[in-house]
Amino acid sequence: MHISSATLANTQRTIDSYEGCADDYSRIVDQFPWPSLEAALRQVATAAGKGGQILEIGSGAGWDADFLETQGVSVRRTDATRRFLELQAARGKEGELLNVITDDLGAPYDAVVALCVLIHVPRDQTGPVLEKIVAALRPGGVFLVSMRDGDGETSGAYHMSYWRRDDFALCIKEAGLALEWDAYRVNRDGDGWHTFYARRPE
């Protein structure tokens, strides 16, 4: 998979920006999932089964992983931002550095969770990243992902890619996943978010 120098530069700039704001970000993010997300995470844990192995891409503060672990699954916490991992380590939670664009994801997992993180993947890399995720799932494994609603992409301190529901649903299908449901939510900042729950066919 070819990754352009511009993509690598944009990705590193995004990571560097998170390094600078990780402490503040961890303080303002809700420690417990809102009801619809809680239901989705419970569904992921049920699909993975007791003792199931889940890869979380972009763990951030680690609150979603905390909740998943209360459901009896094992979560591999990963993030491309070292400071997030340091903050989790300070409260006894182990995580690993992982860049979803450039790194191998390992396999197989019963589920992969990527919430509010693939928004930073350039649109032309989204297909290859989704294919990596599918390859990391066992047959029958599930994938939970959230994406910002909108068109195009912007590059600044954070590279942001926006997707309309039907366009990202097509990306999921083309990567080899079966979409089981999706939902739309507007957050407290007025931003629209799509959540998708898909499965790798048996």
PDB file of N, CA and C in Angstrom, residues 39-89:
ATOM      1  N   ALA A  39     -25.123   0.823  24.569  1.00  0.00           N
ATOM      2  CA  ALA A  39     -25.812  -0.316  23.960  1.00  0.00           C
ATOM      3  C   ALA A  39     -24.966  -0.930  22.848  1.00  0.00           C
ATOM      4  N   ALA A  40     -24.300  -0.087  22.049  1.00  0.00           N
ATOM      5  CA  ALA A  40     -23.458  -0.592  20.960  1.00  0.00           C
ATOM      6  C   ALA A  40     -22.255  -1.347  21.503  1.00  0.00           C
ATOM      7  N   LEU A  41     -21.634  -0.811  22.552  1.00  0.00           N
ATOM      8  CA  LEU A  41     -20.473  -1.494  23.146  1.00  0.00           C
ATOM      9  C   LEU A  41     -20.883  -2.815  23.775  1.00  0.00           C
ATOM     10  N   ARG A  42     -22.044  -2.851  24.392  1.00  0.00           N
ATOM     11  CA  ARG A  42     -22.544  -4.116  24.939  1.00  0.00           C
ATOM     12  C   ARG A  42     -22.746  -5.142  23.823  1.00  0.00           C
ATOM     13  N   GLN A  43     -23.254  -4.679  22.676  1.00  0.00           N
ATOM     14  CA  GLN A  43     -23.462  -5.580  21.544  1.00  0.00           C
ATOM     15  C   GLN A  43     -22.133  -6.118  21.038  1.00  0.00           C
ATOM     16  N   VAL A  44     -21.119  -5.247  20.985  1.00  0.00           N
ATOM     17  CA  VAL A  44     -19.788  -5.691  20.580  1.00  0.00           C
ATOM     18  C   VAL A  44     -19.265  -6.764  21.536  1.00  0.00           C
ATOM     19  N   ALA A  45     -19.385  -6.512  22.839  1.00  0.00           N
ATOM     20  CA  ALA A  45     -18.890  -7.465  23.836  1.00  0.00           C
ATOM     21  C   ALA A  45     -19.632  -8.789  23.749  1.00  0.00           C
ATOM     22  N   THR A  46     -20.937  -8.725  23.525  1.00  0.00           N
ATOM     23  CA  THR A  46     -21.721  -9.957  23.388  1.00  0.00           C
ATOM     24  C   THR A  46     -21.275 -10.741  22.169  1.00  0.00           C
ATOM     25  N   ALA A  47     -21.041 -10.049  21.055  1.00  0.00           N
ATOM     26  CA  ALA A  47     -20.591 -10.714  19.835  1.00  0.00           C
ATOM     27  C   ALA A  47     -19.213 -11.336  20.026  1.00  0.00           C
ATOM     28  N   ALA A  48     -18.347 -10.648  20.771  1.00  0.00           N
ATOM     29  CA  ALA A  48     -16.998 -11.176  21.012  1.00  0.00           C
ATOM     30  C   ALA A  48     -17.027 -12.375  21.942  1.00  0.00           C
ATOM     31  N   GLY A  49     -17.975 -12.382  22.879  1.00  0.00           N
ATOM     32  CA  GLY A  49     -18.092 -13.497  23.824  1.00  0.00           C
ATOM     33  C   GLY A  49     -17.179 -13.312  25.027  1.00  0.00           C
ATOM     34  N   LYS A  50     -17.487 -13.999  26.098  1.00  0.00           N
ATOM     35  CA  LYS A  50     -16.680 -13.900  27.306  1.00  0.00           C
ATOM     36  C   LYS A  50     -15.238 -14.287  26.999  1.00  0.00           C
ATOM     37  N   GLY A  51     -14.316 -13.420  27.403  1.00  0.00           N
ATOM     38  CA  GLY A  51     -12.914 -13.659  27.109  1.00  0.00           C
ATOM     39  C   GLY A  51     -12.508 -13.299  25.701  1.00  0.00           C
ATOM     40  N   GLY A  52     -13.432 -12.740  24.926  1.00  0.00           N
ATOM     41  CA  GLY A  52     -13.141 -12.369  23.546  1.00  0.00           C
ATOM     42  C   GLY A  52     -12.060 -11.312  23.455  1.00  0.00           C
ATOM     43  N   GLN A  53     -11.366 -11.303  22.323  1.00  0.00           N
ATOM     44  CA  GLN A  53     -10.261 -10.374  22.102  1.00  0.00           C
ATOM     45  C   GLN A  53     -10.720  -9.225  21.212  1.00  0.00           C
ATOM     46  N   ILE A  54     -10.604  -8.006  21.738  1.00  0.00           N
ATOM     47  CA  ILE A  54     -11.047  -6.825  21.004  1.00  0.00           C
ATOM     48  C   ILE A  54      -9.855  -5.894  20.783  1.00  0.00           C
ATOM     49  N   LEU A  55      -9.700  -5.419  19.566  1.00  0.00           N
ATOM     50  CA  LEU A  55      -8.715  -4.394  19.251  1.00  0.00           C
ATOM     51  C   LEU A  55      -9.422  -3.043  19.261  1.00  0.00           C
ATOM     52  N   GLU A  56      -8.946  -2.126  20.097  1.00  0.00           N
ATOM     53  CA  GLU A  56      -9.462  -0.767  20.064  1.00  0.00           C
ATOM     54  C   GLU A  56      -8.421   0.130  19.404  1.00  0.00           C
ATOM     55  N   ILE A  57      -8.785   0.733  18.289  1.00  0.00           N
ATOM     56  CA  ILE A  57      -7.918   1.662  17.569  1.00  0.00           C
ATOM     57  C   ILE A  57      -8.240   3.068  18.042  1.00  0.00           C
ATOM     58  N   GLY A  58      -7.236   3.766  18.543  1.00  0.00           N
ATOM     59  CA  GLY A  58      -7.474   5.110  19.050  1.00  0.00           C
ATOM     60  C   GLY A  58      -8.174   5.105  20.392  1.00  0.00           C
ATOM     61  N   SER A  59      -7.562   4.476  21.382  1.00  0.00           N
ATOM     62  CA  SER A  59      -8.183   4.350  22.702  1.00  0.00           C
ATOM     63  C   SER A  59      -8.336   5.688  23.412  1.00  0.00           C
ATOM     64  N   GLY A  60      -7.470   6.648  23.097  1.00  0.00           N
ATOM     65  CA  GLY A  60      -7.570   7.939  23.759  1.00  0.00           C
ATOM     66  C   GLY A  60      -7.435   7.813  25.258  1.00  0.00           C
ATOM     67  N   ALA A  61      -8.408   8.373  25.967  1.00  0.00           N
ATOM     68  CA  ALA A  61      -8.382   8.323  27.429  1.00  0.00           C
ATOM     69  C   ALA A  61      -8.636   6.927  27.975  1.00  0.00           C
ATOM     70  N   GLY A  62      -9.209   6.054  27.146  1.00  0.00           N
ATOM     71  CA  GLY A  62      -9.416   4.668  27.554  1.00  0.00           C
ATOM     72  C   GLY A  62     -10.739   4.373  28.231  1.00  0.00           C
ATOM     73  N   TRP A  63     -11.651   5.352  28.238  1.00  0.00           N
ATOM     74  CA  TRP A  63     -12.909   5.136  28.951  1.00  0.00           C
ATOM     75  C   TRP A  63     -13.766   4.057  28.298  1.00  0.00           C
ATOM     76  N   ASP A  64     -13.814   4.004  26.962  1.00  0.00           N
ATOM     77  CA  ASP A  64     -14.615   2.970  26.297  1.00  0.00           C
ATOM     78  C   ASP A  64     -14.038   1.582  26.557  1.00  0.00           C
ATOM     79  N   ALA A  65     -12.715   1.481  26.571  1.00  0.00           N
ATOM     80  CA  ALA A  65     -12.078   0.201  26.897  1.00  0.00           C
ATOM     81  C   ALA A  65     -12.405  -0.212  28.326  1.00  0.00           C
ATOM     82  N   ASP A  66     -12.421   0.754  29.228  1.00  0.00           N
ATOM     83  CA  ASP A  66     -12.796   0.449  30.616  1.00  0.00           C
ATOM     84  C   ASP A  66     -14.166  -0.195  30.657  1.00  0.00           C
ATOM     85  N   PHE A  67     -15.114   0.405  29.932  1.00  0.00           N
ATOM     86  CA  PHE A  67     -16.473  -0.143  29.941  1.00  0.00           C
ATOM     87  C   PHE A  67     -16.511  -1.531  29.313  1.00  0.00           C
ATOM     88  N   LEU A  68     -15.847  -1.698  28.177  1.00  0.00           N
ATOM     89  CA  LEU A  68     -15.851  -3.011  27.523  1.00  0.00           C
ATOM     90  C   LEU A  68     -15.319  -4.088  28.459  1.00  0.00           C
ATOM     91  N   GLU A  69     -14.279  -3.767  29.213  1.00  0.00           N
ATOM     92  CA  GLU A  69     -13.692  -4.768  30.103  1.00  0.00           C
ATOM     93  C   GLU A  69     -14.636  -5.172  31.226  1.00  0.00           C
ATOM     94  N   THR A  70     -15.584  -4.306  31.582  1.00  0.00           N
ATOM     95  CA  THR A  70     -16.586  -4.704  32.587  1.00  0.00           C
ATOM     96  C   THR A  70     -17.530  -5.761  32.023  1.00  0.00           C
ATOM     97  N   GLN A  71     -17.512  -5.934  30.706  1.00  0.00           N
ATOM     98  CA  GLN A  71     -18.390  -6.909  30.060  1.00  0.00           C
ATOM     99  C   GLN A  71     -17.716  -8.265  29.846  1.00  0.00           C
ATOM    100  N   GLY A  72     -16.508  -8.422  30.401  1.00  0.00           N
ATOM    101  CA  GLY A  72     -15.864  -9.733  30.368  1.00  0.00           C
ATOM    102  C   GLY A  72     -15.033 -10.012  29.140  1.00  0.00           C
ATOM    103  N   VAL A  73     -14.635  -8.970  28.412  1.00  0.00           N
ATOM    104  CA  VAL A  73     -13.787  -9.168  27.240  1.00  0.00           C
ATOM    105  C   VAL A  73     -12.404  -8.595  27.521  1.00  0.00           C
ATOM    106  N   SER A  74     -11.451  -8.950  26.663  1.00  0.00           N
ATOM    107  CA  SER A  74     -10.086  -8.446  26.761  1.00  0.00           C
ATOM    108  C   SER A  74      -9.867  -7.415  25.662  1.00  0.00           C
ATOM    109  N   VAL A  75      -9.388  -6.232  26.026  1.00  0.00           N
ATOM    110  CA  VAL A  75      -9.215  -5.154  25.063  1.00  0.00           C
ATOM    111  C   VAL A  75      -7.728  -4.850  24.875  1.00  0.00           C
ATOM    112  N   ARG A  76      -7.279  -4.895  23.627  1.00  0.00           N
ATOM    113  CA  ARG A  76      -5.949  -4.407  23.296  1.00  0.00           C
ATOM    114  C   ARG A  76      -6.076  -2.915  23.028  1.00  0.00           C
ATOM    115  N   ARG A  77      -5.636  -2.115  23.987  1.00  0.00           N
ATOM    116  CA  ARG A  77      -5.736  -0.662  23.877  1.00  0.00           C
ATOM    117  C   ARG A  77      -4.576  -0.144  23.034  1.00  0.00           C
ATOM    118  N   THR A  78      -4.888   0.649  22.024  1.00  0.00           N
ATOM    119  CA  THR A  78      -3.836   1.206  21.173  1.00  0.00           C
ATOM    120  C   THR A  78      -4.131   2.664  20.874  1.00  0.00           C
ATOM    121  N   ASP A  79      -3.079   3.415  20.612  1.00  0.00           N
ATOM    122  CA  ASP A  79      -3.235   4.797  20.163  1.00  0.00           C
ATOM    123  C   ASP A  79      -1.932   5.226  19.493  1.00  0.00           C
ATOM    124  N   ALA A  80      -2.048   6.154  18.559  1.00  0.00           N
ATOM    125  CA  ALA A  80      -0.850   6.699  17.914  1.00  0.00           C
ATOM    126  C   ALA A  80      -0.236   7.820  18.741  1.00  0.00           C
ATOM    127  N   THR A  81      -0.957   8.266  19.772  1.00  0.00           N
ATOM    128  CA  THR A  81      -0.500   9.366  20.629  1.00  0.00           C
ATOM    129  C   THR A  81       0.069   8.805  21.926  1.00  0.00           C
ATOM    130  N   ARG A  82       1.348   9.000  22.118  1.00  0.00           N
ATOM    131  CA  ARG A  82       2.024   8.434  23.293  1.00  0.00           C
ATOM    132  C   ARG A  82       1.441   8.967  24.609  1.00  0.00           C
ATOM    133  N   ARG A  83       1.066  10.248  24.635  1.00  0.00           N
ATOM    134  CA  ARG A  83       0.576  10.837  25.878  1.00  0.00           C
ATOM    135  C   ARG A  83      -0.706  10.173  26.356  1.00  0.00           C
ATOM    136  N   PHE A  84      -1.590   9.797  25.450  1.00  0.00           N
ATOM    137  CA  PHE A  84      -2.796   9.078  25.867  1.00  0.00           C
ATOM    138  C   PHE A  84      -2.430   7.771  26.579  1.00  0.00           C
ATOM    139  N   LEU A  85      -1.441   7.073  26.048  1.00  0.00           N
ATOM    140  CA  LEU A  85      -1.026   5.812  26.657  1.00  0.00           C
ATOM    141  C   LEU A  85      -0.388   6.051  28.019  1.00  0.00           C
ATOM    142  N   GLU A  86       0.342   7.154  28.155  1.00  0.00           N
ATOM    143  CA  GLU A  86       0.932   7.485  29.452  1.00  0.00           C
ATOM    144  C   GLU A  86      -0.150   7.777  30.483  1.00  0.00           C
ATOM    145  N   LEU A  87      -1.197   8.470  30.082  1.00  0.00           N
ATOM    146  CA  LEU A  87      -2.285   8.781  31.003  1.00  0.00           C
ATOM    147  C   LEU A  87      -3.017   7.512  31.429  1.00  0.00           C
ATOM    148  N   GLN A  88      -3.191   6.585  30.500  1.00  0.00           N
ATOM    149  CA  GLN A  88      -3.819   5.320  30.873  1.00  0.00           C
ATOM    150  C   GLN A  88      -2.905   4.513  31.798  1.00  0.00           C
ATOM    151  N   ALA A  89      -1.610   4.508  31.501  1.00  0.00           N
ATOM    152  CA  ALA A  89      -0.664   3.760  32.329  1.00  0.00           C
ATOM    153  C   ALA A  89      -0.656   4.289  33.759  1.00  0.00           C
TER     154      ALA A  89
END
